[in-house]
Coordinates of C-alpha atoms and ligand atoms in Angstrom, one line a residue:
M9 CA 53.5 -106.9 -21.2
L10 CA 51.9 -103.8 -22.6
S11 CA 49.4 -104.7 -25.3
C12 CA 47.9 -102.2 -27.6
R13 CA 44.3 -101.6 -26.7
V14 CA 43.3 -101.7 -30.3
C15 CA 45.2 -104.2 -32.3
G16 CA 46.5 -106.5 -29.3
G17 CA 50.2 -106.2 -30.6
N18 CA 53.2 -105.6 -28.2
D19 CA 55.2 -103.4 -29.9
L20 CA 54.7 -100.3 -28.5
D21 CA 57.1 -97.2 -27.6
L22 CA 56.7 -94.7 -24.7
C23 CA 56.6 -91.3 -26.5
I24 CA 55.3 -88.7 -23.7
D25 CA 55.6 -89.0 -19.9
L26 CA 53.6 -86.3 -18.0
G27 CA 54.7 -88.1 -14.6
L28 CA 52.3 -88.8 -11.8
Q29 CA 49.1 -87.1 -11.7
P30 CA 45.8 -87.3 -9.9
W31 CA 42.7 -88.7 -11.9
C32 CA 41.7 -84.7 -13.3
N33 CA 38.4 -84.8 -12.9
N34 CA 38.5 -85.2 -9.3
F35 CA 37.8 -81.8 -7.9
L36 CA 38.2 -82.0 -4.1
K37 CA 36.2 -81.0 -1.1
R38 CA 38.4 -78.9 1.3
E39 CA 38.5 -82.2 3.6
E40 CA 40.1 -84.5 0.8
I41 CA 42.9 -82.3 0.0
G42 CA 46.3 -84.3 -0.1
S43 CA 43.9 -87.5 -0.1
E44 CA 43.8 -88.0 -3.9
P45 CA 45.7 -90.9 -5.4
K46 CA 48.1 -90.4 -8.2
Y47 CA 48.7 -92.6 -11.5
P48 CA 51.3 -92.5 -14.2
L49 CA 50.2 -90.3 -17.1
R50 CA 52.1 -91.6 -20.1
V51 CA 51.4 -91.8 -23.7
F52 CA 52.6 -94.8 -25.8
Y53 CA 52.7 -95.2 -29.7
C54 CA 51.9 -98.6 -31.5
N55 CA 54.2 -99.7 -33.9
K56 CA 51.5 -101.8 -35.6
C57 CA 48.3 -100.1 -35.8
S58 CA 49.8 -96.5 -35.1
T59 CA 47.3 -95.9 -32.2
T60 CA 48.3 -93.6 -29.4
Q61 CA 47.4 -94.4 -25.9
L62 CA 47.9 -94.5 -22.0
D63 CA 49.2 -97.6 -20.5
Y64 CA 47.6 -96.7 -17.2
T65 CA 43.8 -97.3 -16.7
V66 CA 42.2 -95.6 -14.0
K67 CA 39.1 -97.9 -13.7
K68 CA 36.2 -96.7 -15.1
E69 CA 33.9 -97.0 -11.8
I70 CA 36.4 -94.4 -10.4
M71 CA 36.2 -92.2 -13.4
F72 CA 32.5 -92.4 -14.6
G73 CA 30.6 -93.3 -11.9
D74 CA 29.5 -89.7 -11.1
H75 CA 31.1 -86.8 -12.8
T76 CA 30.0 -83.2 -12.7
Y77 CA 30.8 -82.0 -16.5
L78 CA 27.7 -80.8 -18.2
S79 CA 27.5 -80.7 -21.9
G80 CA 24.6 -78.2 -21.9
I81 CA 26.5 -75.5 -20.0
T82 CA 28.5 -73.8 -22.7
K83 CA 26.7 -72.0 -25.5
S84 CA 29.1 -73.3 -28.4
L85 CA 28.9 -76.8 -27.4
S86 CA 25.2 -76.7 -27.4
S87 CA 24.9 -74.9 -30.7
H88 CA 27.6 -77.6 -32.0
F89 CA 25.3 -80.5 -31.0
K90 CA 22.5 -78.8 -32.9
N91 CA 24.5 -78.5 -35.8
I92 CA 25.3 -82.2 -35.7
A93 CA 21.7 -83.0 -35.5
N94 CA 20.9 -80.9 -38.3
I95 CA 23.9 -82.0 -40.6
T96 CA 23.1 -85.7 -40.1
I97 CA 19.5 -85.3 -40.8
N98 CA 19.7 -83.2 -43.8
N99 CA 22.6 -85.2 -45.1
Y100 CA 21.3 -88.7 -44.7
F101 CA 17.7 -88.6 -44.0
D102 CA 16.3 -85.7 -45.9
S103 CA 13.3 -87.5 -47.1
A104 CA 12.6 -89.8 -44.2
N105 CA 9.7 -89.8 -42.1
K106 CA 11.6 -88.3 -38.8
S107 CA 9.2 -90.0 -36.4
A108 CA 10.6 -93.4 -37.6
I109 CA 14.1 -92.6 -36.9
N110 CA 15.4 -93.7 -33.9
V111 CA 18.4 -92.4 -32.3
L112 CA 20.8 -93.4 -29.7
D113 CA 23.3 -91.6 -28.1
I114 CA 26.1 -93.4 -26.1
G115 CA 27.5 -91.0 -23.2
S116 CA 24.5 -89.0 -23.4
N117 CA 25.4 -86.5 -20.5
D118 CA 22.6 -84.2 -19.7
G119 CA 20.8 -85.0 -23.1
T120 CA 21.8 -81.7 -25.0
Q121 CA 22.6 -83.6 -28.1
L122 CA 19.6 -85.9 -28.0
K123 CA 17.2 -83.0 -27.2
H124 CA 18.2 -81.4 -30.7
F125 CA 17.3 -84.8 -32.4
M126 CA 13.9 -84.9 -30.7
D127 CA 13.1 -81.3 -31.6
I128 CA 13.5 -82.5 -35.4
G129 CA 11.0 -85.1 -34.5
C130 CA 12.9 -88.3 -33.8
N131 CA 12.9 -91.0 -31.2
V132 CA 15.6 -91.0 -28.9
L133 CA 17.4 -93.0 -26.2
G134 CA 20.4 -92.0 -24.1
V135 CA 22.8 -94.1 -22.3
E136 CA 24.6 -92.3 -19.5
S137 CA 26.9 -93.7 -16.6
S138 CA 26.8 -90.7 -14.4
K139 CA 23.9 -90.7 -12.0
T140 CA 23.9 -87.2 -11.3
T141 CA 23.6 -86.1 -15.0
S142 CA 21.7 -88.9 -16.3
E143 CA 19.1 -87.8 -13.6
I144 CA 19.3 -84.1 -15.2
A145 CA 18.6 -85.6 -18.7
K146 CA 15.5 -87.5 -17.3
S147 CA 14.2 -84.4 -15.8
N148 CA 14.4 -82.7 -19.1
G149 CA 12.4 -85.4 -20.7
I150 CA 15.3 -87.4 -22.2
P151 CA 14.8 -91.3 -21.9
T152 CA 18.0 -92.4 -20.4
I153 CA 19.3 -95.5 -19.3
N154 CA 21.9 -95.0 -16.2
K155 CA 24.7 -98.0 -17.2
F156 CA 27.8 -98.3 -19.1
F157 CA 27.3 -99.0 -22.7
N158 CA 28.8 -102.3 -23.7
K159 CA 27.9 -105.4 -26.0
E160 CA 25.8 -106.8 -23.2
L161 CA 24.0 -103.9 -22.7
A162 CA 23.5 -103.2 -26.4
E163 CA 22.0 -106.8 -26.8
S164 CA 19.4 -106.0 -24.0
I165 CA 18.0 -103.1 -25.9
D166 CA 15.2 -103.9 -28.3
G167 CA 15.1 -102.7 -32.1
K168 CA 17.9 -101.1 -34.2
F169 CA 18.8 -97.6 -34.5
E170 CA 19.1 -95.4 -37.6
I171 CA 21.6 -93.1 -35.9
I172 CA 23.9 -93.9 -33.1
N173 CA 26.2 -91.0 -31.7
A174 CA 29.1 -90.9 -29.5
A175 CA 30.7 -87.8 -28.7
G176 CA 33.9 -87.6 -26.5
V177 CA 33.4 -91.0 -25.2
F178 CA 35.0 -93.3 -27.6
F179 CA 38.4 -92.6 -26.3
H180 CA 37.1 -93.2 -22.4
L181 CA 36.5 -96.7 -23.2
E182 CA 38.3 -99.4 -21.2
E183 CA 35.8 -102.2 -22.9
L184 CA 36.8 -100.6 -26.2
H185 CA 35.8 -103.7 -28.5
S186 CA 32.9 -104.5 -26.5
V187 CA 31.4 -101.1 -27.1
T188 CA 32.4 -101.3 -30.8
E189 CA 30.6 -104.4 -31.1
G190 CA 27.3 -103.2 -29.2
I191 CA 27.1 -100.5 -31.8
K192 CA 27.7 -102.8 -34.7
H193 CA 24.7 -104.7 -33.1
L194 CA 22.4 -101.8 -32.8
L195 CA 23.0 -100.1 -36.0
S196 CA 20.3 -100.5 -38.6
E197 CA 21.3 -101.9 -42.1
E198 CA 21.7 -98.2 -43.5
G199 CA 22.2 -96.7 -40.3
I200 CA 24.8 -94.1 -39.4
F201 CA 27.1 -94.2 -36.4
I202 CA 28.5 -90.8 -35.8
V203 CA 31.7 -90.9 -33.6
Q204 CA 33.1 -87.5 -32.3
F205 CA 36.5 -87.6 -30.9
L206 CA 39.4 -85.4 -30.2
Y207 CA 41.5 -85.2 -33.2
M208 CA 45.0 -86.2 -32.4
K209 CA 46.5 -84.2 -35.3
S210 CA 44.9 -81.2 -33.8
I211 CA 46.3 -81.8 -30.4
V212 CA 49.7 -82.5 -31.7
D213 CA 49.4 -79.2 -34.1
N214 CA 48.0 -77.1 -31.2
I215 CA 50.7 -78.6 -28.6
A216 CA 47.5 -79.2 -26.9
F217 CA 48.8 -81.7 -24.4
D218 CA 46.5 -81.0 -21.8
Q219 CA 44.0 -83.1 -23.8
I220 CA 46.0 -86.1 -22.4
Y221 CA 44.5 -87.2 -19.2
H222 CA 43.3 -90.6 -17.7
E223 CA 40.0 -90.4 -19.1
H224 CA 41.4 -90.4 -22.5
L225 CA 42.6 -93.7 -22.8
L226 CA 43.0 -93.5 -26.5
Y227 CA 44.0 -90.9 -29.1
Y228 CA 42.9 -91.3 -32.7
N229 CA 43.7 -90.3 -36.2
L230 CA 41.6 -91.4 -39.1
K231 CA 43.8 -94.1 -39.5
S232 CA 43.8 -95.8 -36.1
I233 CA 40.1 -95.0 -35.4
S234 CA 39.5 -96.9 -38.9
Y235 CA 41.3 -99.7 -38.0
L236 CA 39.3 -100.3 -34.9
L237 CA 36.4 -99.9 -36.6
E238 CA 37.2 -102.3 -39.5
L239 CA 38.0 -105.0 -36.7
H240 CA 34.2 -104.8 -36.3
G241 CA 32.8 -104.6 -39.7
L242 CA 32.3 -100.8 -39.8
E243 CA 33.9 -98.2 -41.8
I244 CA 34.0 -94.3 -42.0
F245 CA 32.6 -93.2 -45.2
D246 CA 32.7 -89.2 -44.3
A247 CA 34.2 -86.9 -42.0
F248 CA 35.1 -83.5 -41.2
L249 CA 36.8 -81.4 -38.6
S250 CA 35.2 -79.1 -36.0
P251 CA 36.4 -76.5 -33.7
I252 CA 34.8 -77.7 -31.0
H253 CA 37.1 -79.2 -27.9
G254 CA 40.0 -77.4 -29.8
G255 CA 39.9 -79.8 -32.6
S256 CA 37.5 -82.7 -33.1
M257 CA 36.8 -85.0 -36.0
I258 CA 33.2 -85.7 -36.7
A259 CA 33.5 -89.0 -38.6
F260 CA 30.4 -90.8 -40.3
V261 CA 30.3 -94.7 -40.0
T262 CA 28.5 -97.5 -41.3
H263 CA 28.5 -101.2 -41.9
K264 CA 31.5 -102.1 -43.9
N265 CA 30.9 -101.6 -47.8
T266 CA 27.6 -99.7 -47.8
K267 CA 28.5 -96.2 -48.8
E268 CA 31.2 -94.7 -51.0
K269 CA 34.0 -92.5 -49.2
T270 CA 33.4 -89.0 -49.8
Y271 CA 36.0 -86.9 -51.3
R272 CA 36.7 -84.6 -48.3
L273 CA 37.4 -87.7 -46.1
M274 CA 40.0 -88.8 -49.0
K275 CA 41.2 -85.3 -48.5
L276 CA 41.8 -85.7 -44.8
I277 CA 43.4 -88.9 -45.0
K278 CA 45.8 -87.9 -47.2
Q279 CA 46.8 -85.0 -45.3
E280 CA 47.5 -87.3 -42.3
E281 CA 49.8 -89.1 -44.7
E282 CA 51.4 -86.0 -45.9
S283 CA 52.0 -84.5 -42.3
N284 CA 53.4 -87.8 -40.8
I285 CA 51.0 -87.7 -37.8
N286 CA 50.7 -91.4 -37.9
K287 CA 54.7 -92.0 -37.4
K288 CA 56.5 -92.3 -34.0
S289 CA 59.0 -89.5 -34.6
T290 CA 55.9 -87.0 -34.6
Y291 CA 55.2 -87.9 -31.0
L292 CA 58.6 -87.7 -29.6
D293 CA 58.9 -84.3 -31.3
F294 CA 55.6 -83.8 -29.7
S295 CA 56.9 -84.3 -26.3
R296 CA 60.1 -81.9 -26.8
K297 CA 57.4 -79.1 -27.6
I298 CA 55.4 -79.7 -24.5
S299 CA 58.9 -79.3 -22.5
D300 CA 59.4 -75.9 -24.4
L301 CA 56.0 -74.8 -23.7
R302 CA 56.6 -75.4 -20.0
V303 CA 60.0 -73.2 -19.9
R304 CA 58.1 -70.6 -21.7
D305 CA 55.0 -70.4 -19.5
L306 CA 57.1 -70.8 -16.0
E307 CA 59.1 -67.8 -17.4
Y308 CA 56.2 -65.6 -18.3
L309 CA 54.1 -66.5 -15.0
G310 CA 57.4 -66.1 -12.8
K311 CA 57.9 -62.5 -14.3
A312 CA 54.2 -61.4 -13.6
I313 CA 54.7 -62.6 -10.2
E314 CA 57.8 -60.7 -9.7
Q315 CA 56.2 -57.5 -11.0
G316 CA 53.3 -58.0 -8.2
K317 CA 50.5 -59.0 -10.8
K318 CA 47.8 -61.0 -9.5
I319 CA 47.0 -63.9 -11.7
Y320 CA 43.9 -66.2 -11.6
G321 CA 42.9 -69.2 -13.6
F322 CA 40.3 -69.0 -16.2
G323 CA 38.1 -72.0 -16.0
A324 CA 38.6 -75.2 -14.3
P325 CA 38.1 -77.5 -17.1
V326 CA 39.4 -81.1 -16.4
K327 CA 42.1 -80.9 -18.9
G328 CA 43.4 -77.8 -17.1
N329 CA 44.5 -80.0 -14.5
T330 CA 46.9 -82.0 -16.6
L331 CA 48.7 -78.8 -17.6
L332 CA 48.6 -77.4 -14.0
N333 CA 50.2 -80.6 -12.4
Y334 CA 52.8 -81.1 -15.0
F335 CA 54.0 -77.1 -14.7
N336 CA 53.6 -77.5 -11.1
L337 CA 51.4 -74.7 -10.8
G338 CA 49.9 -73.9 -7.3
T339 CA 48.4 -71.0 -5.4
E340 CA 51.5 -69.4 -5.1
T341 CA 51.0 -68.6 -8.9
L342 CA 47.3 -69.0 -9.5
Q343 CA 45.1 -67.6 -6.6
C344 CA 42.0 -69.2 -7.8
L345 CA 40.3 -70.7 -10.8
V346 CA 37.2 -69.0 -12.1
E347 CA 34.6 -71.2 -13.1
K348 CA 30.9 -70.9 -14.5
N349 CA 29.9 -74.6 -13.7
K350 CA 28.2 -74.1 -10.3
L351 CA 28.4 -77.9 -9.5
R352 CA 32.3 -77.0 -9.0
K353 CA 31.7 -74.4 -6.3
G354 CA 33.9 -74.5 -3.4
L355 CA 36.0 -77.2 -4.5
Y356 CA 39.7 -77.3 -5.1
S357 CA 41.8 -78.4 -8.4
P358 CA 43.1 -82.1 -8.0
G359 CA 46.9 -82.3 -7.3
M360 CA 47.7 -78.5 -7.2
H361 CA 44.8 -77.6 -4.8
I362 CA 43.8 -74.4 -6.3
P363 CA 40.3 -72.8 -5.0
I364 CA 37.4 -72.8 -7.6
V365 CA 35.5 -69.5 -7.4
I366 CA 32.0 -69.3 -9.2
E367 CA 32.1 -66.4 -11.5
D368 CA 29.2 -64.7 -10.7
E369 CA 30.8 -64.7 -7.1
L370 CA 33.9 -63.2 -7.7
E371 CA 34.7 -60.2 -5.4
D372 CA 37.6 -58.5 -7.4
L373 CA 39.6 -58.9 -10.6
P374 CA 43.0 -60.1 -11.8
D375 CA 45.7 -58.5 -13.6
I376 CA 46.1 -61.5 -15.6
Y377 CA 43.6 -64.3 -16.5
Y378 CA 45.6 -67.4 -17.4
V379 CA 43.0 -69.3 -19.6
L380 CA 42.8 -72.8 -19.1
A381 CA 39.5 -73.1 -20.8
W382 CA 41.5 -72.2 -24.1
N383 CA 39.3 -74.3 -26.3
F384 CA 36.7 -71.6 -25.9
K385 CA 38.8 -69.0 -27.2
K386 CA 36.4 -67.1 -29.4
E387 CA 33.8 -67.1 -26.6
I388 CA 35.9 -66.0 -24.3
L389 CA 37.4 -62.8 -25.9
E390 CA 34.0 -62.0 -27.2
R391 CA 32.1 -62.3 -23.7
N392 CA 35.2 -60.4 -21.8
S393 CA 35.9 -57.7 -24.4
S394 CA 34.9 -54.8 -21.6
L395 CA 37.5 -56.4 -19.0
I396 CA 40.4 -56.5 -21.8
D397 CA 39.4 -53.1 -22.8
S398 CA 39.8 -52.2 -19.1
G399 CA 43.7 -53.7 -19.1
I400 CA 43.2 -57.4 -17.9
E401 CA 45.3 -59.6 -20.0
F402 CA 44.0 -63.0 -21.0
Y403 CA 46.9 -65.1 -21.6
F404 CA 46.2 -68.3 -23.6
P405 CA 49.1 -71.3 -22.6
I406 CA 47.7 -73.1 -25.6
N407 CA 46.6 -71.5 -28.9
P408 CA 44.5 -73.4 -31.3
S409 CA 45.4 -72.9 -34.8
I410 CA 42.2 -73.6 -36.0
F411 CA 40.8 -70.3 -34.9
K412 CA 43.4 -68.4 -36.2
Ligands
LIG529 ZN1 48.1 -101.3 -31.9

């Protein structure tokens, strides 16, 4: 029987079914094409704690043993991380001696977030499961443990941390409760845990269903993540919504009953209540909107192909593969995916097998760019204004309202 990853209850209902999909970070070498396994991609709603979640778990050793996502790669992400470091220090540690502040980053990737804390004068430590990215972090001078973070690992680390950060990992976690206990264990008495997560309310508002993929086992609103944290003696006292990743919640957490809840947090909680975002009916409605989006885009792309237009995908983000597979878009529609991350050079998208071409090496231009990396809309439109002026269309399948 299916049990909820957060509350353990058994009263869950299927809301969204995106079919069988490959693990979407599994970019393929030519000889691997067609050999990739596929797994169910389905979102269930828990009637007890309201957490939306996948029922099927692709093992973490498969998903996070080695990955090619680099957080330092985009300007907007790096400046977001800088902003987070500054906000945290200015708001909560303004008068503290910076060299006495220990910062732990869980899922520290290439060390981009920690570098900003280090620049302020803090002591930093990263935990990162991917070998490739943790090697990059180490070569940049960021102390990094190349392991999965959980309670056991937490207990092997000496000392406490004034700041613990987890950006975009809290929904990956197979060992959800062990990780949360590890954080509780390592957080100093007045310490602050920053949890950054894709905000399910933004996903629903933007119909950004491509954020649903196997690495994201859980999709939180403030209500559901609070439920989880409170099970482990932690609570959110402050939060704000950031445009990063198309809509992320940045929540500040402490040990229970140590800090008063801020006005802006109370306002966000009220917005959740008023929008019915924590109700099942919202997710059934979301599922219908996803189907409508598919019909709309297939019509648009079909017409463009009929008119003889050449279409390339813009970006080869991990999440793009959910969309490509659910829409069943292959090379007959998108000839290639144009990408900046050189680690994906020469690879093919899982499931639909579209070749990836590195932006600098592109030999010709399409009539239409179908933008899979839509969360960088502002940056993309600015950077490509001359292409747009020359008549190339940038089509965004998903339009984040947060930028409007
Ligand atoms: Zn539950």
